[in-house]
Short mmCIF file of C-alpha atoms and ligand atoms in Angstrom, two decimals:
data_model
loop_
_atom_site.label_atom_id
_atom_site.label_comp_id
_atom_site.label_asym_id
_atom_site.label_seq_id
_atom_site.Cartn_x
_atom_site.Cartn_y
_atom_site.Cartn_z
CA MET A 1 -46.44 109.97 146.48
CA ARG A 2 -43.00 108.43 146.89
CA CYS A 3 -42.10 105.37 144.87
CA THR A 4 -39.57 102.73 145.81
CA PHE A 5 -37.00 104.48 143.62
CA ASP A 6 -37.26 107.63 145.75
CA HIS A 7 -39.02 109.69 143.12
CA ASP A 8 -41.92 111.93 143.93
CA HIS A 9 -44.98 111.26 141.76
CA PRO A 10 -45.90 113.86 140.63
CA PRO A 11 -43.87 115.55 139.18
CA ARG A 12 -42.71 112.17 137.87
CA GLU A 13 -45.33 110.61 135.66
CA VAL A 14 -46.81 107.14 136.07
CA VAL A 15 -47.33 104.53 133.38
CA ALA A 16 -49.93 101.80 132.99
CA ALA A 17 -50.47 98.99 130.53
CA THR A 18 -53.56 99.41 128.42
CA TRP A 19 -53.32 95.87 127.14
CA ASN A 20 -51.29 92.87 128.16
CA ASP A 21 -51.47 89.72 126.08
CA SER A 22 -49.75 87.66 128.72
CA GLU A 23 -52.17 88.38 131.54
CA PRO A 24 -55.93 88.25 131.90
CA LEU A 25 -57.85 91.32 131.00
CA GLY A 26 -58.57 93.60 133.86
CA ALA A 27 -57.76 96.96 135.33
CA ARG A 28 -54.01 97.26 135.36
CA PRO A 29 -52.16 99.01 138.17
CA TYR A 30 -50.13 102.09 137.45
CA HIS A 31 -46.37 102.07 137.87
CA CYS A 32 -43.29 104.16 138.13
CA ARG A 33 -41.54 104.08 134.77
CA LYS A 34 -38.53 102.46 136.48
CA CYS A 35 -40.57 99.57 137.87
CA ARG A 36 -39.29 96.13 136.89
CA GLU A 37 -42.82 95.33 135.78
CA VAL A 38 -42.45 98.09 133.21
CA THR A 39 -38.88 97.42 132.15
CA LYS A 40 -38.98 93.63 131.93
CA ALA A 41 -38.15 92.24 128.52
CA ARG A 42 -41.62 90.88 127.85
CA THR A 43 -43.36 94.21 127.99
CA VAL A 44 -44.45 95.80 124.75
CA GLU A 45 -43.84 99.51 124.84
CA SER A 46 -46.81 100.33 122.64
CA ASN A 47 -49.09 98.79 125.26
CA TRP A 48 -48.15 101.40 127.82
CA GLU A 49 -49.69 104.76 128.36
CA THR A 50 -48.12 107.62 130.30
CA TYR A 51 -50.13 109.69 132.76
CA ALA A 52 -49.05 112.91 134.41
CA THR A 53 -50.43 111.86 137.78
CA ALA A 54 -51.78 108.77 139.51
CA ALA A 55 -55.15 110.50 139.61
CA ALA A 56 -55.11 110.81 135.83
CA ALA A 57 -54.35 107.10 135.55
CA ALA A 58 -57.10 106.26 138.02
CA ALA A 59 -59.56 108.34 136.06
CA VAL A 60 -59.25 105.99 133.10
CA GLY A 61 -59.41 102.79 135.17
CA HIS A 62 -55.91 102.22 136.55
CA LYS A 63 -57.14 102.60 140.08
CA ARG A 64 -54.52 100.61 141.95
CA PRO A 65 -50.88 101.45 142.48
CA CYS A 66 -48.41 98.67 141.73
CA ALA A 67 -47.31 96.87 144.88
CA VAL A 68 -43.73 96.68 143.59
CA CYS A 69 -43.00 100.31 142.86
CA PHE A 70 -45.54 101.94 145.19
CA PRO A 71 -45.49 99.54 148.14
CA ALA A 72 -46.64 102.10 150.66
CA ALA A 73 -49.52 103.32 148.53
CA ALA A 74 -50.53 99.77 147.60
CA ARG A 75 -51.07 98.81 151.19
CA ALA A 76 -54.18 99.97 152.95
CA PRO A 77 -53.46 103.32 154.53
CA ALA A 78 -52.42 102.79 158.10
CA PRO A 79 -50.69 105.12 160.51
CA THR A 80 -47.01 104.38 160.81
CA PRO A 81 -45.82 103.85 164.39
CA ASP A 82 -43.49 106.82 164.41
CA ALA A 83 -45.57 109.18 162.27
CA GLY A 84 -47.08 110.98 165.21
CA ALA A 85 -44.37 110.35 167.76
CA SER A 86 -43.17 113.29 169.73
CA PRO A 87 -39.46 114.02 169.74
CA PRO A 88 -37.74 113.12 172.98
CA ALA A 89 -37.91 115.92 175.49
ZN1 LIG B 1 -44.77 98.78 139.38
ZN1 LIG B 2 -40.74 106.54 140.54
#
């Protein structure tokens, strides 16, 4: 899975907030560690957990990818117009 920073996840890990005082309780999305939602000044590092894979994060309740750092994955899967296009003859 490619994030907006052009990493491949895995092998890059994902992170997710286990608790966030500033937002309502609920399942938090998982993020790339570089995501601005992770690096913003208000975040508390001890609230974040690191997971080796998105599947590992999903297994403990972080089922959604962040729409900021995983925009493609956050959208409903849909075929891209040129995914199956044949090269010009
Ligand atoms: Zn994010
Ligand atoms: Zn990344």
